[in-house]
PDB file of C-alpha atoms and ligand atoms in Angstrom:
ATOM      1  CA  MET A1319      50.400  23.220  46.734  1.00  0.00           C
ATOM      2  CA  GLN A1320      46.669  23.077  46.117  1.00  0.00           C
ATOM      3  CA  LEU A1321      44.827  20.176  44.630  1.00  0.00           C
ATOM      4  CA  LEU A1322      42.829  20.454  41.440  1.00  0.00           C
ATOM      5  CA  ASP A1323      40.238  17.946  42.742  1.00  0.00           C
ATOM      6  CA  GLY A1324      38.716  16.087  39.938  1.00  0.00           C
ATOM      7  CA  LYS A1325      36.449  14.096  42.260  1.00  0.00           C
ATOM      8  CA  TYR A1326      34.865  17.342  43.708  1.00  0.00           C
ATOM      9  CA  VAL A1327      34.526  19.141  40.373  1.00  0.00           C
ATOM     10  CA  SER A1328      33.200  16.054  38.488  1.00  0.00           C
ATOM     11  CA  ASN A1329      30.608  15.388  41.164  1.00  0.00           C
ATOM     12  CA  LYS A1330      29.468  19.028  41.173  1.00  0.00           C
ATOM     13  CA  LEU A1331      29.237  19.121  37.311  1.00  0.00           C
ATOM     14  CA  LYS A1332      27.445  15.809  37.133  1.00  0.00           C
ATOM     15  CA  GLN A1333      24.819  17.070  39.548  1.00  0.00           C
ATOM     16  CA  GLU A1334      24.165  19.955  37.187  1.00  0.00           C
ATOM     17  CA  ILE A1335      24.101  17.655  34.193  1.00  0.00           C
ATOM     18  CA  ALA A1336      21.544  15.430  35.981  1.00  0.00           C
ATOM     19  CA  VAL A1337      19.252  18.314  36.541  1.00  0.00           C
ATOM     20  CA  GLU A1338      19.510  19.434  32.880  1.00  0.00           C
ATOM     21  CA  ALA A1339      18.957  15.820  31.775  1.00  0.00           C
ATOM     22  CA  VAL A1340      15.609  15.643  33.596  1.00  0.00           C
ATOM     23  CA  GLU A1341      14.459  18.913  31.948  1.00  0.00           C
ATOM     24  CA  LEU A1342      15.533  17.687  28.493  1.00  0.00           C
ATOM     25  CA  ALA A1343      13.965  14.305  28.869  1.00  0.00           C
ATOM     26  CA  GLN A1344      10.677  16.004  29.638  1.00  0.00           C
ATOM     27  CA  LYS A1345      10.991  18.155  26.514  1.00  0.00           C
ATOM     28  CA  LEU A1346      12.085  15.236  24.240  1.00  0.00           C
ATOM     29  CA  GLY A1347       9.859  12.509  25.717  1.00  0.00           C
ATOM     30  CA  ARG A1348      12.993  10.341  26.129  1.00  0.00           C
ATOM     31  CA  LYS A1349      16.354  10.410  27.855  1.00  0.00           C
ATOM     32  CA  PRO A1350      19.603  11.646  26.163  1.00  0.00           C
ATOM     33  CA  HIS A1351      21.098   8.467  24.719  1.00  0.00           C
ATOM     34  CA  LEU A1352      24.823   7.557  24.315  1.00  0.00           C
ATOM     35  CA  VAL A1353      25.845   4.447  22.322  1.00  0.00           C
ATOM     36  CA  ALA A1354      29.312   3.000  22.767  1.00  0.00           C
ATOM     37  CA  ILE A1355      30.801   0.366  20.544  1.00  0.00           C
ATOM     38  CA  LEU A1356      33.519  -1.849  21.990  1.00  0.00           C
ATOM     39  CA  VAL A1357      35.588  -4.264  19.906  1.00  0.00           C
ATOM     40  CA  GLY A1358      37.426  -7.057  21.730  1.00  0.00           C
ATOM     41  CA  HIS A1359      38.366  -7.334  25.383  1.00  0.00           C
ATOM     42  CA  ASP A1360      41.212  -4.948  26.168  1.00  0.00           C
ATOM     43  CA  GLY A1361      41.393  -4.512  29.884  1.00  0.00           C
ATOM     44  CA  GLY A1362      41.720  -0.789  29.862  1.00  0.00           C
ATOM     45  CA  SER A1363      38.985  -0.266  27.256  1.00  0.00           C
ATOM     46  CA  GLU A1364      36.599  -2.548  29.201  1.00  0.00           C
ATOM     47  CA  THR A1365      37.098  -0.449  32.328  1.00  0.00           C
ATOM     48  CA  TYR A1366      36.747   2.931  30.542  1.00  0.00           C
ATOM     49  CA  VAL A1367      33.625   1.927  28.657  1.00  0.00           C
ATOM     50  CA  ALA A1368      31.975   0.438  31.726  1.00  0.00           C
ATOM     51  CA  SER A1369      32.677   3.639  33.563  1.00  0.00           C
ATOM     52  CA  LYS A1370      31.200   5.747  30.681  1.00  0.00           C
ATOM     53  CA  MET A1371      28.028   3.626  30.704  1.00  0.00           C
ATOM     54  CA  LYS A1372      27.708   3.699  34.521  1.00  0.00           C
ATOM     55  CA  ASN A1373      28.102   7.496  34.599  1.00  0.00           C
ATOM     56  CA  CYS A1374      25.376   7.915  31.892  1.00  0.00           C
ATOM     57  CA  GLU A1375      22.957   6.088  34.135  1.00  0.00           C
ATOM     58  CA  THR A1376      24.066   8.155  37.201  1.00  0.00           C
ATOM     59  CA  VAL A1377      23.078  11.390  35.455  1.00  0.00           C
ATOM     60  CA  GLY A1378      19.860  10.040  33.976  1.00  0.00           C
ATOM     61  CA  PHE A1379      20.995   9.281  30.363  1.00  0.00           C
ATOM     62  CA  ARG A1380      20.212   6.096  28.492  1.00  0.00           C
ATOM     63  CA  SER A1381      23.287   4.117  27.547  1.00  0.00           C
ATOM     64  CA  THR A1382      23.782   1.215  25.159  1.00  0.00           C
ATOM     65  CA  LEU A1383      26.914  -0.861  24.845  1.00  0.00           C
ATOM     66  CA  ILE A1384      27.342  -2.680  21.580  1.00  0.00           C
ATOM     67  CA  ARG A1385      30.126  -5.312  21.630  1.00  0.00           C
ATOM     68  CA  PHE A1386      31.958  -7.029  18.812  1.00  0.00           C
ATOM     69  CA  GLU A1387      34.600  -9.681  19.023  1.00  0.00           C
ATOM     70  CA  ASN A1388      38.181  -8.974  17.631  1.00  0.00           C
ATOM     71  CA  THR A1389      37.314 -10.873  14.552  1.00  0.00           C
ATOM     72  CA  VAL A1390      34.692  -8.269  13.380  1.00  0.00           C
ATOM     73  CA  THR A1391      35.449  -6.928   9.853  1.00  0.00           C
ATOM     74  CA  GLU A1392      35.756  -3.296   9.066  1.00  0.00           C
ATOM     75  CA  THR A1393      32.657  -3.609   6.815  1.00  0.00           C
ATOM     76  CA  GLU A1394      30.550  -4.994   9.577  1.00  0.00           C
ATOM     77  CA  LEU A1395      31.720  -2.314  11.961  1.00  0.00           C
ATOM     78  CA  LEU A1396      30.953   0.429   9.320  1.00  0.00           C
ATOM     79  CA  HIS A1397      27.508  -1.042   8.788  1.00  0.00           C
ATOM     80  CA  GLN A1398      26.644  -0.822  12.410  1.00  0.00           C
ATOM     81  CA  ILE A1399      27.820   2.761  12.537  1.00  0.00           C
ATOM     82  CA  GLU A1400      25.641   3.616   9.537  1.00  0.00           C
ATOM     83  CA  LYS A1401      22.540   2.169  11.277  1.00  0.00           C
ATOM     84  CA  LEU A1402      23.256   4.158  14.446  1.00  0.00           C
ATOM     85  CA  ASN A1403      23.863   7.324  12.388  1.00  0.00           C
ATOM     86  CA  LEU A1404      20.350   7.058  11.096  1.00  0.00           C
ATOM     87  CA  ASP A1405      18.720   6.173  14.426  1.00  0.00           C
ATOM     88  CA  HIS A1406      16.840   9.196  15.704  1.00  0.00           C
ATOM     89  CA  GLU A1407      16.896   7.815  19.256  1.00  0.00           C
ATOM     90  CA  VAL A1408      20.755   7.887  19.391  1.00  0.00           C
ATOM     91  CA  ASP A1409      22.291  11.253  20.330  1.00  0.00           C
ATOM     92  CA  GLY A1410      25.917  10.361  20.853  1.00  0.00           C
ATOM     93  CA  LEU A1411      28.030   7.625  19.326  1.00  0.00           C
ATOM     94  CA  ILE A1412      31.507   6.515  20.222  1.00  0.00           C
ATOM     95  CA  VAL A1413      33.760   3.730  19.137  1.00  0.00           C
ATOM     96  CA  GLN A1414      36.253   2.949  21.914  1.00  0.00           C
ATOM     97  CA  LEU A1415      39.892   3.033  20.772  1.00  0.00           C
ATOM     98  CA  PRO A1416      42.219   1.266  20.106  1.00  0.00           C
ATOM     99  CA  LEU A1417      40.764  -1.000  17.485  1.00  0.00           C
ATOM    100  CA  PRO A1418      42.310  -4.287  16.226  1.00  0.00           C
ATOM    101  CA  SER A1419      45.018  -3.723  13.557  1.00  0.00           C
ATOM    102  CA  HIS A1420      42.870  -4.897  10.563  1.00  0.00           C
ATOM    103  CA  ILE A1421      40.460  -1.992  11.166  1.00  0.00           C
ATOM    104  CA  ASP A1422      41.399   1.519  10.075  1.00  0.00           C
ATOM    105  CA  PRO A1423      40.580   3.865  12.935  1.00  0.00           C
ATOM    106  CA  GLU A1424      40.452   6.772  10.502  1.00  0.00           C
ATOM    107  CA  ARG A1425      37.727   5.275   8.374  1.00  0.00           C
ATOM    108  CA  VAL A1426      35.721   4.372  11.454  1.00  0.00           C
ATOM    109  CA  THR A1427      36.158   7.955  12.908  1.00  0.00           C
ATOM    110  CA  GLU A1428      35.076   9.532   9.679  1.00  0.00           C
ATOM    111  CA  ALA A1429      32.091   7.235   9.285  1.00  0.00           C
ATOM    112  CA  ILE A1430      30.520   8.482  12.502  1.00  0.00           C
ATOM    113  CA  ASP A1431      28.012  11.336  11.820  1.00  0.00           C
ATOM    114  CA  TYR A1432      29.837  14.394  13.010  1.00  0.00           C
ATOM    115  CA  ARG A1433      26.639  15.563  14.657  1.00  0.00           C
ATOM    116  CA  LYS A1434      26.755  12.536  17.007  1.00  0.00           C
ATOM    117  CA  ASP A1435      30.591  12.510  17.285  1.00  0.00           C
ATOM    118  CA  VAL A1436      30.578  13.236  21.121  1.00  0.00           C
ATOM    119  CA  ASP A1437      34.230  12.125  21.260  1.00  0.00           C
ATOM    120  CA  GLY A1438      35.071  15.131  19.048  1.00  0.00           C
ATOM    121  CA  PHE A1439      37.453  13.000  16.901  1.00  0.00           C
ATOM    122  CA  HIS A1440      35.864  13.663  13.554  1.00  0.00           C
ATOM    123  CA  PRO A1441      37.888  15.995  11.249  1.00  0.00           C
ATOM    124  CA  ILE A1442      34.803  18.287  11.032  1.00  0.00           C
ATOM    125  CA  ASN A1443      34.780  18.755  14.854  1.00  0.00           C
ATOM    126  CA  LEU A1444      38.582  19.098  15.062  1.00  0.00           C
ATOM    127  CA  GLY A1445      38.628  21.610  12.217  1.00  0.00           C
ATOM    128  CA  ARG A1446      35.793  23.669  13.808  1.00  0.00           C
ATOM    129  CA  MET A1447      37.649  23.534  17.144  1.00  0.00           C
ATOM    130  CA  GLN A1448      40.723  25.014  15.537  1.00  0.00           C
ATOM    131  CA  ARG A1449      38.566  27.809  14.188  1.00  0.00           C
ATOM    132  CA  ASN A1450      36.939  28.562  17.515  1.00  0.00           C
ATOM    133  CA  LEU A1451      33.520  27.526  16.131  1.00  0.00           C
ATOM    134  CA  PRO A1452      30.853  25.514  18.080  1.00  0.00           C
ATOM    135  CA  CYS A1453      31.795  21.862  18.028  1.00  0.00           C
ATOM    136  CA  PHE A1454      32.290  18.817  20.137  1.00  0.00           C
ATOM    137  CA  ILE A1455      35.658  19.059  21.887  1.00  0.00           C
ATOM    138  CA  PRO A1456      37.524  15.826  22.622  1.00  0.00           C
ATOM    139  CA  ALA A1457      36.452  14.724  26.209  1.00  0.00           C
ATOM    140  CA  THR A1458      39.791  14.788  28.016  1.00  0.00           C
ATOM    141  CA  PRO A1459      40.953  18.268  26.748  1.00  0.00           C
ATOM    142  CA  TYR A1460      37.382  19.465  27.395  1.00  0.00           C
ATOM    143  CA  GLY A1461      37.484  18.095  30.945  1.00  0.00           C
ATOM    144  CA  ILE A1462      40.801  19.783  31.531  1.00  0.00           C
ATOM    145  CA  THR A1463      39.408  23.162  30.432  1.00  0.00           C
ATOM    146  CA  LEU A1464      36.452  22.560  32.806  1.00  0.00           C
ATOM    147  CA  ILE A1465      38.675  22.063  35.871  1.00  0.00           C
ATOM    148  CA  LEU A1466      40.863  24.990  35.036  1.00  0.00           C
ATOM    149  CA  LYS A1467      37.729  27.122  34.774  1.00  0.00           C
ATOM    150  CA  GLU A1468      36.394  25.823  37.987  1.00  0.00           C
ATOM    151  CA  TYR A1469      39.440  26.757  39.956  1.00  0.00           C
ATOM    152  CA  GLY A1470      39.844  30.105  38.167  1.00  0.00           C
ATOM    153  CA  ILE A1471      43.380  29.300  36.853  1.00  0.00           C
ATOM    154  CA  GLU A1472      44.589  32.284  34.792  1.00  0.00           C
ATOM    155  CA  THR A1473      45.965  31.082  31.482  1.00  0.00           C
ATOM    156  CA  ALA A1474      46.142  34.216  29.280  1.00  0.00           C
ATOM    157  CA  GLY A1475      49.738  35.177  28.419  1.00  0.00           C
ATOM    158  CA  LYS A1476      51.165  32.066  30.186  1.00  0.00           C
ATOM    159  CA  HIS A1477      53.542  29.585  28.728  1.00  0.00           C
ATOM    160  CA  CYS A1478      51.797  26.256  28.445  1.00  0.00           C
ATOM    161  CA  VAL A1479      53.873  23.192  27.636  1.00  0.00           C
ATOM    162  CA  VAL A1480      51.973  20.070  26.508  1.00  0.00           C
ATOM    163  CA  VAL A1481      53.902  16.837  26.598  1.00  0.00           C
ATOM    164  CA  GLY A1482      52.468  14.241  24.134  1.00  0.00           C
ATOM    165  CA  ARG A1483      50.883  14.833  20.693  1.00  0.00           C
ATOM    166  CA  SER A1484      48.198  12.177  20.611  1.00  0.00           C
ATOM    167  CA  GLN A1485      45.203  12.950  18.438  1.00  0.00           C
ATOM    168  CA  ILE A1486      42.965  12.379  21.444  1.00  0.00           C
ATOM    169  CA  VAL A1487      44.724  14.513  24.071  1.00  0.00           C
ATOM    170  CA  GLY A1488      47.962  16.347  23.400  1.00  0.00           C
ATOM    171  CA  LEU A1489      47.358  17.767  19.941  1.00  0.00           C
ATOM    172  CA  PRO A1490      43.777  19.094  20.557  1.00  0.00           C
ATOM    173  CA  MET A1491      44.877  20.312  24.048  1.00  0.00           C
ATOM    174  CA  SER A1492      47.644  22.362  22.455  1.00  0.00           C
ATOM    175  CA  ILE A1493      45.126  24.047  20.078  1.00  0.00           C
ATOM    176  CA  LEU A1494      42.662  24.740  22.876  1.00  0.00           C
ATOM    177  CA  MET A1495      45.343  26.424  24.956  1.00  0.00           C
ATOM    178  CA  ALA A1496      46.595  28.507  22.057  1.00  0.00           C
ATOM    179  CA  ARG A1497      43.066  29.562  21.021  1.00  0.00           C
ATOM    180  CA  ASN A1498      41.635  32.959  21.738  1.00  0.00           C
ATOM    181  CA  SER A1499      39.346  31.522  24.382  1.00  0.00           C
ATOM    182  CA  GLN A1500      38.981  31.106  28.113  1.00  0.00           C
ATOM    183  CA  PRO A1501      40.932  29.030  29.221  1.00  0.00           C
ATOM    184  CA  GLY A1502      43.375  29.708  26.327  1.00  0.00           C
ATOM    185  CA  ASN A1503      45.451  32.616  25.029  1.00  0.00           C
ATOM    186  CA  CYS A1504      48.639  30.798  26.115  1.00  0.00           C
ATOM    187  CA  THR A1505      51.932  30.609  24.333  1.00  0.00           C
ATOM    188  CA  VAL A1506      52.133  26.848  23.614  1.00  0.00           C
ATOM    189  CA  THR A1507      55.001  24.469  23.256  1.00  0.00           C
ATOM    190  CA  LEU A1508      54.107  21.010  22.144  1.00  0.00           C
ATOM    191  CA  CYS A1509      56.683  18.397  23.067  1.00  0.00           C
ATOM    192  CA  HIS A1510      56.746  14.742  21.882  1.00  0.00           C
ATOM    193  CA  SER A1511      58.778  11.567  21.463  1.00  0.00           C
ATOM    194  CA  LYS A1512      61.171  13.354  19.070  1.00  0.00           C
ATOM    195  CA  THR A1513      61.707  16.523  21.095  1.00  0.00           C
ATOM    196  CA  GLU A1514      65.312  16.801  22.304  1.00  0.00           C
ATOM    197  CA  ASN A1515      65.839  17.774  25.900  1.00  0.00           C
ATOM    198  CA  ILE A1516      62.235  17.886  27.035  1.00  0.00           C
ATOM    199  CA  ALA A1517      63.209  19.152  30.457  1.00  0.00           C
ATOM    200  CA  SER A1518      64.504  22.488  28.894  1.00  0.00           C
ATOM    201  CA  TYR A1519      60.882  23.125  27.909  1.00  0.00           C
ATOM    202  CA  THR A1520      58.991  21.811  30.831  1.00  0.00           C
ATOM    203  CA  GLN A1521      61.251  23.817  33.218  1.00  0.00           C
ATOM    204  CA  ASN A1522      59.872  26.930  31.574  1.00  0.00           C
ATOM    205  CA  ALA A1523      56.197  25.955  31.800  1.00  0.00           C
ATOM    206  CA  ASP A1524      53.742  28.015  33.788  1.00  0.00           C
ATOM    207  CA  ILE A1525      51.140  25.404  32.849  1.00  0.00           C
ATOM    208  CA  LEU A1526      52.403  21.857  32.278  1.00  0.00           C
ATOM    209  CA  ILE A1527      50.033  19.327  30.788  1.00  0.00           C
ATOM    210  CA  VAL A1528      51.455  15.784  30.505  1.00  0.00           C
ATOM    211  CA  ALA A1529      49.944  13.049  28.338  1.00  0.00           C
ATOM    212  CA  ILE A1530      52.738  10.742  27.356  1.00  0.00           C
ATOM    213  CA  GLY A1531      51.697   7.480  28.950  1.00  0.00           C
ATOM    214  CA  LYS A1532      54.850   6.838  31.002  1.00  0.00           C
ATOM    215  CA  LYS A1533      54.644   6.396  34.781  1.00  0.00           C
ATOM    216  CA  ASN A1534      56.590   9.037  36.758  1.00  0.00           C
ATOM    217  CA  PHE A1535      57.961  10.631  33.550  1.00  0.00           C
ATOM    218  CA  ILE A1536      57.884  14.153  34.966  1.00  0.00           C
ATOM    219  CA  THR A1537      60.191  14.523  37.949  1.00  0.00           C
ATOM    220  CA  ALA A1538      60.503  17.513  40.287  1.00  0.00           C
ATOM    221  CA  ASP A1539      63.603  18.826  38.575  1.00  0.00           C
ATOM    222  CA  MET A1540      61.712  19.183  35.290  1.00  0.00           C
ATOM    223  CA  VAL A1541      59.120  21.527  36.865  1.00  0.00           C
ATOM    224  CA  LYS A1542      59.201  25.337  37.402  1.00  0.00           C
ATOM    225  CA  LYS A1543      58.392  26.493  40.943  1.00  0.00           C
ATOM    226  CA  ASP A1544      54.663  27.343  41.351  1.00  0.00           C
ATOM    227  CA  ALA A1545      53.650  25.769  37.980  1.00  0.00           C
ATOM    228  CA  VAL A1546      50.174  24.366  37.402  1.00  0.00           C
ATOM    229  CA  VAL A1547      50.558  20.642  36.569  1.00  0.00           C
ATOM    230  CA  ILE A1548      47.867  18.590  34.836  1.00  0.00           C
ATOM    231  CA  ASP A1549      48.635  14.861  34.786  1.00  0.00           C
ATOM    232  CA  VAL A1550      46.682  13.016  32.083  1.00  0.00           C
ATOM    233  CA  GLY A1551      48.546   9.728  32.737  1.00  0.00           C
ATOM    234  CA  MET A1552      46.458   6.548  33.158  1.00  0.00           C
ATOM    235  CA  ASN A1553      49.249   3.875  33.492  1.00  0.00           C
ATOM    236  CA  ARG A1554      47.704   0.654  34.793  1.00  0.00           C
ATOM    237  CA  GLU A1555      49.801  -1.864  36.712  1.00  0.00           C
ATOM    238  CA  SER A1556      48.555  -5.046  38.259  1.00  0.00           C
ATOM    239  CA  SER A1557      48.463  -4.887  42.095  1.00  0.00           C
ATOM    240  CA  ASN A1558      47.077  -7.080  44.819  1.00  0.00           C
ATOM    241  CA  GLU A1559      46.484  -3.965  47.051  1.00  0.00           C
ATOM    242  CA  THR A1560      43.238  -3.054  45.219  1.00  0.00           C
ATOM    243  CA  LYS A1561      39.952  -4.799  44.682  1.00  0.00           C
ATOM    244  CA  SER A1562      40.095  -4.249  40.837  1.00  0.00           C
ATOM    245  CA  GLY A1563      43.429  -5.973  40.746  1.00  0.00           C
ATOM    246  CA  PHE A1564      45.241  -2.968  39.241  1.00  0.00           C
ATOM    247  CA  LYS A1565      46.534   0.352  40.308  1.00  0.00           C
ATOM    248  CA  LEU A1566      46.659   3.573  38.324  1.00  0.00           C
ATOM    249  CA  TYR A1567      49.759   5.777  38.065  1.00  0.00           C
ATOM    250  CA  GLY A1568      50.101   9.180  36.441  1.00  0.00           C
ATOM    251  CA  ASP A1569      52.808  10.470  34.164  1.00  0.00           C
ATOM    252  CA  VAL A1570      53.968  12.792  37.012  1.00  0.00           C
ATOM    253  CA  ASP A1571      55.983  11.885  40.109  1.00  0.00           C
ATOM    254  CA  PHE A1572      53.166  13.291  42.314  1.00  0.00           C
ATOM    255  CA  GLU A1573      54.843  13.450  45.718  1.00  0.00           C
ATOM    256  CA  ALA A1574      58.001  15.188  44.589  1.00  0.00           C
ATOM    257  CA  VAL A1575      56.240  17.521  42.019  1.00  0.00           C
ATOM    258  CA  ALA A1576      53.455  18.562  44.365  1.00  0.00           C
ATOM    259  CA  SER A1577      55.907  20.276  46.723  1.00  0.00           C
ATOM    260  CA  LYS A1578      56.966  22.524  43.877  1.00  0.00           C
ATOM    261  CA  ALA A1579      53.724  23.102  42.038  1.00  0.00           C
ATOM    262  CA  SER A1580      51.059  25.726  42.865  1.00  0.00           C
ATOM    263  CA  TRP A1581      48.193  23.449  41.671  1.00  0.00           C
ATOM    264  CA  ILE A1582      48.311  19.772  40.624  1.00  0.00           C
ATOM    265  CA  THR A1583      45.810  16.994  39.648  1.00  0.00           C
ATOM    266  CA  PRO A1584      46.060  13.689  41.385  1.00  0.00           C
ATOM    267  CA  VAL A1585      45.949  10.330  39.680  1.00  0.00           C
ATOM    268  CA  PRO A1586      43.456   8.800  40.315  1.00  0.00           C
ATOM    269  CA  GLY A1587      40.992  11.535  41.142  1.00  0.00           C
ATOM    270  CA  GLY A1588      41.932  14.135  38.584  1.00  0.00           C
ATOM    271  CA  VAL A1589      41.693  14.227  34.781  1.00  0.00           C
ATOM    272  CA  GLY A1590      40.175  10.700  34.353  1.00  0.00           C
ATOM    273  CA  LEU A1591      37.005  11.818  36.200  1.00  0.00           C
ATOM    274  CA  MET A1592      36.871  15.028  34.247  1.00  0.00           C
ATOM    275  CA  THR A1593      37.059  13.127  30.957  1.00  0.00           C
ATOM    276  CA  ILE A1594      33.782  11.527  31.715  1.00  0.00           C
ATOM    277  CA  VAL A1595      32.251  14.904  32.436  1.00  0.00           C
ATOM    278  CA  GLY A1596      33.430  16.097  29.025  1.00  0.00           C
ATOM    279  CA  LEU A1597      31.671  13.204  27.405  1.00  0.00           C
ATOM    280  CA  LEU A1598      28.485  13.696  29.307  1.00  0.00           C
ATOM    281  CA  LYS A1599      28.365  17.422  28.536  1.00  0.00           C
ATOM    282  CA  ASN A1600      28.972  16.601  24.766  1.00  0.00           C
ATOM    283  CA  THR A1601      26.184  14.041  24.848  1.00  0.00           C
ATOM    284  CA  LEU A1602      23.780  16.508  26.503  1.00  0.00           C
ATOM    285  CA  SER A1603      24.680  19.110  23.767  1.00  0.00           C
ATOM    286  CA  ALA A1604      24.040  16.488  21.099  1.00  0.00           C
ATOM    287  CA  ALA A1605      20.656  15.597  22.563  1.00  0.00           C
ATOM    288  CA  ARG A1606      19.797  19.294  22.740  1.00  0.00           C
ATOM    289  CA  LYS A1607      20.954  19.838  19.146  1.00  0.00           C
ATOM    290  CA  GLU A1608      22.814  22.752  20.618  1.00  0.00           C
ATOM    291  CA  ILE A1609      25.706  22.641  18.144  1.00  0.00           C
ATOM    292  CA  TYR A1610      24.260  20.960  15.038  1.00  0.00           C
ATOM    293  CA  VAL A1611      20.604  20.559  14.118  1.00  0.00           C
TER     294      VAL A1611
HETATM  295  N1  GUN B2231      40.516   5.437  24.044  1.00  0.00           N
HETATM  296  C1  GUN B2231      41.218   6.246  24.938  1.00  0.00           C
HETATM  297  N2  GUN B2231      40.592   7.342  25.199  1.00  0.00           N
HETATM  298  C2  GUN B2231      39.386   7.283  24.406  1.00  0.00           C
HETATM  299  C3  GUN B2231      38.326   8.279  24.285  1.00  0.00           C
HETATM  300  O1  GUN B2231      38.317   9.333  24.908  1.00  0.00           O
HETATM  301  N3  GUN B2231      37.363   7.826  23.442  1.00  0.00           N
HETATM  302  C4  GUN B2231      37.387   6.693  22.764  1.00  0.00           C
HETATM  303  N4  GUN B2231      36.424   6.458  21.903  1.00  0.00           N
HETATM  304  N5  GUN B2231      38.426   5.778  22.842  1.00  0.00           N
HETATM  305  C5  GUN B2231      39.472   6.121  23.666  1.00  0.00           C
END
C-alpha cells in the first residue's frame, strides 16, 4: 500500500499558489480576496470556515468572514450576497452549508454571482463542468483530481465506483471521473442510500471514492485487491485524546483496507486538506478572471 499524502501534496500546491498570489497582487494592486458567510454556530462549519480563512492568509490572500445568527432571514442573507456580488474587491464568495431550515439553500446558491462562485455549486458552473467547459469545480472533487494527478494515478478505462450522491461531492465527482478529461475517462458507477448490495459494486472498483458520511462504512471485504481508495469521510466524534476535543474518522476502515489497496488516502491528512487547495485554486482563478471576465 502507498499513501496518497494530502499533507505533502497540499503543502506543495499551497507553496505554488503563494508564489502566484504575490505576482497577482502586484498586478492587481491588491490581494486575491475570499469572503465566507457563516450562519449560526455549527461545530463542524465553524472548524471548516476557520480553516479556509487561515489557509487564505497562509497563501497571501485576503479573507473576510461575515457571520449571521441562526435567526437571520433569507431576505437579509440574499441582500448581503447581492452587495458582495457587486463589490469589485471581492473575488470569491462562499456561503457555508448547511443553512438553517428556514433558508432555502438553492435560492442562496443561485443568488451568488457564478463568476464569484468558487465553491462551484451554482447551476451554471455545474452545467459547464458537465460539458467540459472552463468553470469552477466544487472544491472536494477538484482536490481529489489534483491528488490523483500528483501521484500519476491512471484512470482512463478503469471502473470508478463513487459511494454517495451529494450535490457537493458524490454527484460532481461521478461526472468528473466519467468526463473525457485527465483524470477521467472512467466507467462510473454511482452508489447511494437506495443502492441494493453496495458491496457487489465496490468489490469491482478499480478506483473507489467514498463520501457517505458513515464511520468505517467500507470494510476490507468490500474492496478489490490493489484498488485505489479515496476516503472523503469527515466523521467527527468527541474525544479527550485531542486538543480540539474531537477526533476525525473516515468512511473507510483504514487499517484493514490499507492492506488490500494499492493507494489510499488517510483521514485526517487526505482529502480534507486537498479540499482547501481546490478552494484556493478556484479563488486564484476568480481573481485572475481566468474563467469568466
Ligand atoms: N459544507 C460542507 N462542505 C462545504 C463546502 O465545500 N462549501 C460550503 N460552502 N459548505 C460546505
